[in-house]
């Protein structure tokens, strides 16, 4: 029996540049072309100066976990083989704290998830036309704070 298809993200004109970059295994962020403020989620106008000139900039793909939850039971059968899994909020380096991406850690890394843990992006090709940014824990000295066991 074939596993159920994983749900795809909703791609619109504002987010298309992000998903196209993921397909190329590049992590990008959207900035305002006028005031340079980072914005997430992507949108057609700047929430700071209201300019309508978004630009995409390549990011280094590193950051720190600022929040997470470990999922042990899933309602969607497409994720049944992936539990337990850690859903993480990652504050991306180089975005002045303005871009926090929600994704998941690589399988098996949920036990070491902690606020402050340094991570790097890894791209996971789920199927044709769908490549997702996920994260893996970086080996470096850290001051992390474990929230849940």
PDB file of C-alpha atoms in Angstrom:
ATOM      1  CA  UNK A   1       0.000   0.000   0.000  1.00  0.00           C
ATOM      2  CA  UNK A   2       1.303   3.445  -0.922  1.00  0.00           C
ATOM      3  CA  UNK A   3       1.735   5.977   1.858  1.00  0.00           C
ATOM      4  CA  UNK A   4      -0.581   8.988   1.668  1.00  0.00           C
ATOM      5  CA  UNK A   5       0.843  12.038  -0.080  1.00  0.00           C
ATOM      6  CA  UNK A   6       2.216  14.709   2.182  1.00  0.00           C
ATOM      7  CA  UNK A   7       0.212  17.936   1.970  1.00  0.00           C
ATOM      8  CA  UNK A   8       1.845  20.635  -0.128  1.00  0.00           C
ATOM      9  CA  UNK A   9       2.279  24.232   0.996  1.00  0.00           C
ATOM     10  CA  UNK A  10       0.006  26.837  -0.531  1.00  0.00           C
ATOM     11  CA  UNK A  11       2.114  28.667  -3.115  1.00  0.00           C
ATOM     12  CA  UNK A  12       0.937  32.101  -4.211  1.00  0.00           C
ATOM     13  CA  UNK A  13       2.534  35.035  -6.018  1.00  0.00           C
ATOM     14  CA  UNK A  14       4.010  36.338  -2.752  1.00  0.00           C
ATOM     15  CA  UNK A  15       5.651  33.052  -1.698  1.00  0.00           C
ATOM     16  CA  UNK A  16       6.571  31.599  -5.113  1.00  0.00           C
ATOM     17  CA  UNK A  17      10.139  32.970  -4.953  1.00  0.00           C
ATOM     18  CA  UNK A  18      10.728  31.173  -1.641  1.00  0.00           C
ATOM     19  CA  UNK A  19       9.519  27.801  -2.960  1.00  0.00           C
ATOM     20  CA  UNK A  20      11.419  28.186  -6.247  1.00  0.00           C
ATOM     21  CA  UNK A  21      14.611  28.786  -4.238  1.00  0.00           C
ATOM     22  CA  UNK A  22      13.910  25.702  -2.086  1.00  0.00           C
ATOM     23  CA  UNK A  23      13.651  23.625  -5.272  1.00  0.00           C
ATOM     24  CA  UNK A  24      17.200  24.851  -6.087  1.00  0.00           C
ATOM     25  CA  UNK A  25      18.218  24.040  -2.478  1.00  0.00           C
ATOM     26  CA  UNK A  26      18.737  27.691  -1.597  1.00  0.00           C
ATOM     27  CA  UNK A  27      17.262  29.460   1.408  1.00  0.00           C
ATOM     28  CA  UNK A  28      16.072  32.987   0.693  1.00  0.00           C
ATOM     29  CA  UNK A  29      14.346  35.698   2.659  1.00  0.00           C
ATOM     30  CA  UNK A  30      12.229  38.582   1.477  1.00  0.00           C
ATOM     31  CA  UNK A  31      13.291  42.159   2.176  1.00  0.00           C
ATOM     32  CA  UNK A  32      11.827  45.519   1.400  1.00  0.00           C
ATOM     33  CA  UNK A  33      13.641  47.144  -1.508  1.00  0.00           C
ATOM     34  CA  UNK A  34      13.025  50.578   0.045  1.00  0.00           C
ATOM     35  CA  UNK A  35      13.747  50.295   3.795  1.00  0.00           C
ATOM     36  CA  UNK A  36      15.554  46.881   3.788  1.00  0.00           C
ATOM     37  CA  UNK A  37      13.319  45.415   6.532  1.00  0.00           C
ATOM     38  CA  UNK A  38      13.024  41.627   6.515  1.00  0.00           C
ATOM     39  CA  UNK A  39       9.532  40.231   6.180  1.00  0.00           C
ATOM     40  CA  UNK A  40       8.072  36.844   6.893  1.00  0.00           C
ATOM     41  CA  UNK A  41       5.741  35.561   5.700  1.00  0.00           C
ATOM     42  CA  UNK A  42       6.375  36.939   2.207  1.00  0.00           C
ATOM     43  CA  UNK A  43       3.928  39.600   1.062  1.00  0.00           C
ATOM     44  CA  UNK A  44       3.572  42.234  -1.620  1.00  0.00           C
ATOM     45  CA  UNK A  45       4.021  45.233   0.692  1.00  0.00           C
ATOM     46  CA  UNK A  46       6.328  46.182   3.544  1.00  0.00           C
ATOM     47  CA  UNK A  47       4.687  46.239   6.992  1.00  0.00           C
ATOM     48  CA  UNK A  48       7.149  48.978   8.045  1.00  0.00           C
ATOM     49  CA  UNK A  49       7.125  51.542   5.219  1.00  0.00           C
ATOM     50  CA  UNK A  50       4.303  50.106   3.039  1.00  0.00           C
ATOM     51  CA  UNK A  51       6.462  50.078  -0.108  1.00  0.00           C
ATOM     52  CA  UNK A  52       5.531  47.464  -2.689  1.00  0.00           C
ATOM     53  CA  UNK A  53       8.984  46.438  -3.883  1.00  0.00           C
ATOM     54  CA  UNK A  54       9.917  43.059  -2.358  1.00  0.00           C
ATOM     55  CA  UNK A  55      13.326  41.578  -3.134  1.00  0.00           C
ATOM     56  CA  UNK A  56      14.639  38.081  -2.392  1.00  0.00           C
ATOM     57  CA  UNK A  57      18.044  37.669  -0.736  1.00  0.00           C
ATOM     58  CA  UNK A  58      19.962  34.460  -0.240  1.00  0.00           C
ATOM     59  CA  UNK A  59      20.500  33.527   3.415  1.00  0.00           C
ATOM     60  CA  UNK A  60      23.331  31.549   4.975  1.00  0.00           C
ATOM     61  CA  UNK A  61      20.980  28.801   6.144  1.00  0.00           C
ATOM     62  CA  UNK A  62      21.893  28.909   9.827  1.00  0.00           C
ATOM     63  CA  UNK A  63      20.013  29.981  12.910  1.00  0.00           C
ATOM     64  CA  UNK A  64      18.942  29.050  16.416  1.00  0.00           C
ATOM     65  CA  UNK A  65      15.868  27.289  17.763  1.00  0.00           C
ATOM     66  CA  UNK A  66      13.661  29.825  19.561  1.00  0.00           C
ATOM     67  CA  UNK A  67      10.755  27.448  20.198  1.00  0.00           C
ATOM     68  CA  UNK A  68       9.767  23.857  19.457  1.00  0.00           C
ATOM     69  CA  UNK A  69       7.274  21.110  20.105  1.00  0.00           C
ATOM     70  CA  UNK A  70       7.784  17.351  19.877  1.00  0.00           C
ATOM     71  CA  UNK A  71       4.922  15.556  18.133  1.00  0.00           C
ATOM     72  CA  UNK A  72       4.351  11.943  19.170  1.00  0.00           C
ATOM     73  CA  UNK A  73       0.962  11.379  17.513  1.00  0.00           C
ATOM     74  CA  UNK A  74      -0.130  12.743  14.186  1.00  0.00           C
ATOM     75  CA  UNK A  75      -3.605  13.120  12.763  1.00  0.00           C
ATOM     76  CA  UNK A  76      -2.447  13.103   9.142  1.00  0.00           C
ATOM     77  CA  UNK A  77      -1.400   9.570   8.078  1.00  0.00           C
ATOM     78  CA  UNK A  78       1.189  11.065   5.698  1.00  0.00           C
ATOM     79  CA  UNK A  79       3.366  11.773   8.759  1.00  0.00           C
ATOM     80  CA  UNK A  80       2.784   8.478  10.611  1.00  0.00           C
ATOM     81  CA  UNK A  81       6.257   7.078   9.835  1.00  0.00           C
ATOM     82  CA  UNK A  82       8.003  10.268  10.974  1.00  0.00           C
ATOM     83  CA  UNK A  83       7.013  10.373  14.649  1.00  0.00           C
ATOM     84  CA  UNK A  84       8.217  11.454  17.018  1.00  0.00           C
ATOM     85  CA  UNK A  85       9.287  14.614  15.258  1.00  0.00           C
ATOM     86  CA  UNK A  86      10.272  18.092  16.370  1.00  0.00           C
ATOM     87  CA  UNK A  87       8.561  21.113  14.850  1.00  0.00           C
ATOM     88  CA  UNK A  88      10.905  24.056  15.382  1.00  0.00           C
ATOM     89  CA  UNK A  89      10.788  27.833  15.163  1.00  0.00           C
ATOM     90  CA  UNK A  90      14.195  28.937  13.868  1.00  0.00           C
ATOM     91  CA  UNK A  91      15.382  32.530  14.076  1.00  0.00           C
ATOM     92  CA  UNK A  92      17.538  32.822  10.968  1.00  0.00           C
ATOM     93  CA  UNK A  93      20.993  34.356  11.246  1.00  0.00           C
ATOM     94  CA  UNK A  94      21.477  37.605   9.363  1.00  0.00           C
ATOM     95  CA  UNK A  95      17.837  38.715   9.526  1.00  0.00           C
ATOM     96  CA  UNK A  96      18.059  40.954  12.590  1.00  0.00           C
ATOM     97  CA  UNK A  97      15.669  38.641  14.448  1.00  0.00           C
ATOM     98  CA  UNK A  98      12.880  39.507  12.002  1.00  0.00           C
ATOM     99  CA  UNK A  99      12.657  36.149  10.212  1.00  0.00           C
ATOM    100  CA  UNK A 100      11.559  33.085  12.171  1.00  0.00           C
ATOM    101  CA  UNK A 101      10.900  30.040  10.009  1.00  0.00           C
ATOM    102  CA  UNK A 102       8.748  27.118  11.190  1.00  0.00           C
ATOM    103  CA  UNK A 103       9.948  23.734   9.981  1.00  0.00           C
ATOM    104  CA  UNK A 104      11.050  20.406  11.394  1.00  0.00           C
ATOM    105  CA  UNK A 105      14.292  18.881  12.575  1.00  0.00           C
ATOM    106  CA  UNK A 106      15.823  15.958  10.732  1.00  0.00           C
ATOM    107  CA  UNK A 107      14.438  12.579  11.880  1.00  0.00           C
ATOM    108  CA  UNK A 108      15.828  11.388  15.195  1.00  0.00           C
ATOM    109  CA  UNK A 109      17.063  14.797  16.356  1.00  0.00           C
ATOM    110  CA  UNK A 110      13.969  15.547  18.454  1.00  0.00           C
ATOM    111  CA  UNK A 111      15.673  14.287  21.625  1.00  0.00           C
ATOM    112  CA  UNK A 112      18.272  17.063  21.478  1.00  0.00           C
ATOM    113  CA  UNK A 113      15.961  19.955  20.572  1.00  0.00           C
ATOM    114  CA  UNK A 114      16.368  22.879  22.956  1.00  0.00           C
ATOM    115  CA  UNK A 115      15.817  26.615  22.851  1.00  0.00           C
ATOM    116  CA  UNK A 116      19.093  28.204  21.744  1.00  0.00           C
ATOM    117  CA  UNK A 117      20.340  25.155  19.835  1.00  0.00           C
ATOM    118  CA  UNK A 118      22.222  26.154  16.652  1.00  0.00           C
ATOM    119  CA  UNK A 119      20.856  24.610  13.450  1.00  0.00           C
ATOM    120  CA  UNK A 120      21.588  24.526   9.709  1.00  0.00           C
ATOM    121  CA  UNK A 121      19.136  24.136   6.858  1.00  0.00           C
ATOM    122  CA  UNK A 122      18.886  20.852   4.938  1.00  0.00           C
ATOM    123  CA  UNK A 123      16.598  20.471   1.966  1.00  0.00           C
ATOM    124  CA  UNK A 124      14.307  17.458   1.835  1.00  0.00           C
ATOM    125  CA  UNK A 125      12.828  16.483  -1.507  1.00  0.00           C
ATOM    126  CA  UNK A 126       9.436  15.081  -0.583  1.00  0.00           C
ATOM    127  CA  UNK A 127       8.332  14.391  -4.158  1.00  0.00           C
ATOM    128  CA  UNK A 128       8.602  15.929  -7.608  1.00  0.00           C
ATOM    129  CA  UNK A 129       7.897  19.613  -7.305  1.00  0.00           C
ATOM    130  CA  UNK A 130       8.129  19.726  -3.502  1.00  0.00           C
ATOM    131  CA  UNK A 131      11.391  20.420  -1.679  1.00  0.00           C
ATOM    132  CA  UNK A 132      11.090  21.553   1.932  1.00  0.00           C
ATOM    133  CA  UNK A 133      13.606  23.333   4.124  1.00  0.00           C
ATOM    134  CA  UNK A 134      14.235  21.276   7.263  1.00  0.00           C
ATOM    135  CA  UNK A 135      16.909  21.758   9.892  1.00  0.00           C
ATOM    136  CA  UNK A 136      19.691  19.736  11.476  1.00  0.00           C
ATOM    137  CA  UNK A 137      21.532  20.463  14.703  1.00  0.00           C
ATOM    138  CA  UNK A 138      24.992  22.027  14.301  1.00  0.00           C
ATOM    139  CA  UNK A 139      27.922  20.902  16.397  1.00  0.00           C
ATOM    140  CA  UNK A 140      29.166  23.981  18.195  1.00  0.00           C
ATOM    141  CA  UNK A 141      29.364  25.162  21.775  1.00  0.00           C
ATOM    142  CA  UNK A 142      26.004  26.457  22.834  1.00  0.00           C
ATOM    143  CA  UNK A 143      24.043  27.841  25.686  1.00  0.00           C
ATOM    144  CA  UNK A 144      20.780  26.025  25.070  1.00  0.00           C
ATOM    145  CA  UNK A 145      17.884  25.601  27.434  1.00  0.00           C
ATOM    146  CA  UNK A 146      15.931  22.351  27.334  1.00  0.00           C
ATOM    147  CA  UNK A 147      12.224  23.041  27.691  1.00  0.00           C
ATOM    148  CA  UNK A 148      10.659  19.581  27.456  1.00  0.00           C
ATOM    149  CA  UNK A 149      11.796  16.004  27.982  1.00  0.00           C
TER     150      UNK A 149
END
